[in-house]
Amino acid sequence: MTSPRVVIIGAGIVGANLADELTARGWDKITVLDQGPLPLTGGSTSHAPGLVFQTNASKTMTELARYTVEKFLSLDVDGQWCFNQLGGLEIATTEERLADLHRKQGWATSWGIDGSILDPAECAKLHPLLDQRRVLGGLYVETDGLAKAARVVVALARRAEARGAVFQGSTKVIGIEHAGGKVTGVTTNHGTIPADIVVSCAGFWGPELGELVGMDVPLLPLAHQYATTDQIPELVGRNTTLAEAGFPILRHQDQDLYFREHVDRLGIGTYAHRPMPVNTRELTDSADISDSAMPSMLAFTEEDFAPSWEQSKLLLPCLETAKIEHGFNGVFSFTPDGGPLIGESPDITGFWIAEAVWVTHSAGVARAVAQLLVDGRSEVELHGCDVHRFEDIQLDPDYVSETSQQNFVEIYDVMHPLQPKQSPRGIRVSPFHARQSELGAVFLEGAGWERPHWYEANAHLLEQLPAQWQPPAREPWAAMFHSPIAAAEAWKTRTSVAMYDMTPLKRLEVSGPGALALLEPLTTGKMDKTVGAVTYTLALDTAGGIRSDLTVARLADTVFQIGANSNLDLDYLRRHAPTDGTVQIRDITGGTCCIGLWGPRARDLVQAISRDDFSNDNFKYFRSKQVRIGGIPVTAMRLSYVGELGWELYTTADNGQRLWDVLWAEGQQYEIIAAGRAAFNSLRMEKGYRSWGTDMTTEHNPYEAGLGFAVRPQKGDFVGRDALDGVSDDTVTRRLACLMIDDRTSVVLGHEPVYLDGQPAGYVTSAAYGHTVGAPIAYAWLPATAGTGTTVEIDYFGTRIPATIVAEPLVDPEMKKIRA
């Protein structure tokens, strides 16, 4: 196989790792460029403190960190360590933080990391500098540790060079050459280097490189304070210059602080100061740098550090007599959601980025990118890292700046899974927003959209709720961003009729003479159906993993409307579209809107204000029609993701409020309500419907996820078909199982570990209170051998909660209601 010519821009921790990963896979035409001198190039890697804490709410981020630890442990430079596995200790000084550490210990268990909660005495034994009186407990992960980032780069560069890679410092990139929409080379101050693939691993300089090909890189460089003390008597003689540290790396997140040893001194990092955005065009030239002077190390602002210094002395009394010997404000990268940025330019084939990657995840990200380039897929699921996950509005520089700074401020905060941004808000609203506000909608936010979660106007319905529908009181954490009103909204949906705003769900239009030919090989279901057919189908990757689930409606011979999950689906379709003009792909979400009208009275209501026939004989389940409702042109699809009779009603945005009003007015005689996402999530789980990105990802195949019914091997070839050969419901070794929690008051939230026979065996994906069945429910990945009736335990904030695997769906398993 001929190796493509690859140019990696950035010789820091990510670029060096990528060169190593690619050369390990046999690619030998690798050139790594950096504007700074080698090996200390002046980027974030050059000054990185190197603390590696693996545990994260994201399974993906934990996997990336775990691989980083494994790889760095195997490296050395002339016998000197690259990773010192000291362990990591996060301490709590408040009850809220201690509870959160129990939650984090649950994440660690879910993702296969060993972690334990320690009492104050155990924390002080591990880290004797602590004032035990201030500590309530800690989370200890023995496999965490300290990466010597600059040394890692040397080790990786040596290895990559031995396999044929070339590293070239003091070389500034000034242009990306391309022709016919493909990369051809990289122009530098020393000439042009031919290339088939270019990967930008330039860290906080990434947006400038993206500009060279017109690619938005939603990243904000921010300065972060790090200081080193003078000699600490308690550390004298404990550590050698070579070892540097002996105590676990330490985080004091209640005060936005972290600590590590530098032989007989302490290094202190803080996020407690104001955000400090950095204009990279104002940084000093990187040609002349040293250990203490480089573009990424800005002048230390003592006034910003002063509060953190006082808090440090309270936690570590040995600092009372110490002084700050050296400090700097180090530049590194933040993004709107805190995740890395991985992906290929939508316009220039062969231009890739791997940016906003910290040392903690560097090797994992590099391996993932190498696998994408060489194999076409990453073994670690990456949807939360894909640069194309953002909507256009989220790429606005002001949005990127504000949300990235907010993430800096909140980086160590205890965050609830439903916690929305405080600002910016109101940037994407549906045509129903005014009416929803009048009804007292409580909005949370997702992808910039304002999404009603419940309506205060329905509070009076709680007095009418039958006894079996009365929701139990929740403990404080589960009660956050929730209201018992959701129970009333679920009740009305099951017994009368409700309107749900489905506008924020991504809608794509694929049209043209080549539309069918595009969709057929990218989906698992048959697309060549009659006009009006609606098909639930999957998009798989080459290994049979679930890339997305889609609802495809054939509106005309050459027009399909797709209910998708995110911008990633739009990017995927566009990459596979022919360039001959036979297919047009449009994101129609913003120009349209959708009302989910569901409940046993839905047909009565809609039939009363339409001349079209909505009878079961004329309008069957999973069919679509062009109709008029109250005179408004509507694309009606008989679908229901809450398990009740009803339709998704689509119209253009200019007709949206009128559609809401005519349905609302006629619906009064049927006791219609508006209902929110809290009720929706509960109802869809009772019906056994999956949520892509939460319940299943590319790490799971359709049969494991209970979606084998959506796969039609007999239709012919499609992406992932060969990988599923021989796979069936009977052959899988794990399954997404439905759990009913025994205690009515225990509502878990997701990511909790599940124990089978006393041992960790899986983890929770989705969870909600099942208002119809009167019990908390959850979905979890578990061994396929754990069948219906098996008892398990869910670890929730350190408490084991009994649950039972039950048959699904919990509501209307015979589909009588939804097909009525």
PDB file of C-alpha atoms in Angstrom, residues 7-16 31-46 153 166-174 186-190 193 199-205 209 285-289 294-296 355:
ATOM      1  CA  VAL A   7       1.755  17.066   6.912  1.00  0.00           C
ATOM      2  CA  ILE A   8       1.013  17.552  10.604  1.00  0.00           C
ATOM      3  CA  ILE A   9       1.002  21.173  11.724  1.00  0.00           C
ATOM      4  CA  GLY A  10       2.074  21.393  15.348  1.00  0.00           C
ATOM      5  CA  ALA A  11       4.823  19.390  17.042  1.00  0.00           C
ATOM      6  CA  GLY A  12       3.285  19.484  20.496  1.00  0.00           C
ATOM      7  CA  ILE A  13       1.750  16.620  22.438  1.00  0.00           C
ATOM      8  CA  VAL A  14      -1.015  15.971  19.861  1.00  0.00           C
ATOM      9  CA  GLY A  15       1.066  16.296  16.709  1.00  0.00           C
ATOM     10  CA  ALA A  16       3.876  14.117  18.059  1.00  0.00           C
ATOM     11  CA  THR A  31       6.218  15.632   7.991  1.00  0.00           C
ATOM     12  CA  VAL A  32       5.609  17.450  11.280  1.00  0.00           C
ATOM     13  CA  LEU A  33       5.960  21.234  11.184  1.00  0.00           C
ATOM     14  CA  ASP A  34       6.063  23.787  13.966  1.00  0.00           C
ATOM     15  CA  GLN A  35       6.673  27.529  13.993  1.00  0.00           C
ATOM     16  CA  GLY A  36       8.735  27.181  17.159  1.00  0.00           C
ATOM     17  CA  PRO A  37      12.098  25.464  17.635  1.00  0.00           C
ATOM     18  CA  LEU A  38      12.220  21.759  18.465  1.00  0.00           C
ATOM     19  CA  PRO A  39      11.564  20.151  20.829  1.00  0.00           C
ATOM     20  CA  LEU A  40      10.310  23.010  23.040  1.00  0.00           C
ATOM     21  CA  THR A  41       8.102  24.755  20.501  1.00  0.00           C
ATOM     22  CA  GLY A  42       6.405  27.324  22.715  1.00  0.00           C
ATOM     23  CA  GLY A  43       2.855  25.991  22.609  1.00  0.00           C
ATOM     24  CA  SER A  44       0.679  24.757  25.480  1.00  0.00           C
ATOM     25  CA  THR A  45       2.573  21.457  25.674  1.00  0.00           C
ATOM     26  CA  SER A  46       5.779  23.279  26.554  1.00  0.00           C
ATOM     27  CA  VAL A 153       7.106  14.714  22.851  1.00  0.00           C
ATOM     28  CA  VAL A 166      10.447  14.148   9.572  1.00  0.00           C
ATOM     29  CA  PHE A 167      10.129  16.864  12.234  1.00  0.00           C
ATOM     30  CA  GLN A 168      10.856  20.405  11.122  1.00  0.00           C
ATOM     31  CA  GLY A 169      10.886  23.318  13.569  1.00  0.00           C
ATOM     32  CA  SER A 170      11.070  27.105  13.089  1.00  0.00           C
ATOM     33  CA  THR A 171       8.784  26.706  10.097  1.00  0.00           C
ATOM     34  CA  LYS A 172       5.728  28.904   9.909  1.00  0.00           C
ATOM     35  CA  VAL A 173       2.719  27.780   7.866  1.00  0.00           C
ATOM     36  CA  ILE A 174       1.381  30.623   5.729  1.00  0.00           C
ATOM     37  CA  VAL A 186       1.348  23.321   2.744  1.00  0.00           C
ATOM     38  CA  THR A 187       3.095  26.615   2.072  1.00  0.00           C
ATOM     39  CA  THR A 188       5.646  27.695   4.675  1.00  0.00           C
ATOM     40  CA  ASN A 189       8.210  30.440   5.054  1.00  0.00           C
ATOM     41  CA  HIS A 190      10.696  27.893   3.686  1.00  0.00           C
ATOM     42  CA  ILE A 193       5.560  20.840   1.015  1.00  0.00           C
ATOM     43  CA  VAL A 199      -3.786  17.696  10.016  1.00  0.00           C
ATOM     44  CA  SER A 200      -3.808  20.845  12.120  1.00  0.00           C
ATOM     45  CA  CYS A 201      -2.699  20.033  15.672  1.00  0.00           C
ATOM     46  CA  ALA A 202      -1.797  23.630  16.414  1.00  0.00           C
ATOM     47  CA  GLY A 203      -3.748  24.027  19.658  1.00  0.00           C
ATOM     48  CA  PHE A 204      -4.772  27.577  20.385  1.00  0.00           C
ATOM     49  CA  TRP A 205      -3.399  28.659  16.995  1.00  0.00           C
ATOM     50  CA  LEU A 209      -4.961  27.691  10.409  1.00  0.00           C
ATOM     51  CA  ASP A 285       7.435  35.648  18.155  1.00  0.00           C
ATOM     52  CA  SER A 286       8.058  31.968  18.826  1.00  0.00           C
ATOM     53  CA  ALA A 287      11.522  31.828  17.289  1.00  0.00           C
ATOM     54  CA  ASP A 288      13.402  32.631  20.493  1.00  0.00           C
ATOM     55  CA  ILE A 289      12.028  30.696  23.463  1.00  0.00           C
ATOM     56  CA  MET A 294       7.555  31.396  25.256  1.00  0.00           C
ATOM     57  CA  PRO A 295       4.468  32.702  23.412  1.00  0.00           C
ATOM     58  CA  SER A 296       2.116  30.564  25.495  1.00  0.00           C
ATOM     59  CA  GLU A 355      -7.552  20.882  18.355  1.00  0.00           C
TER      60      GLU A 355
END
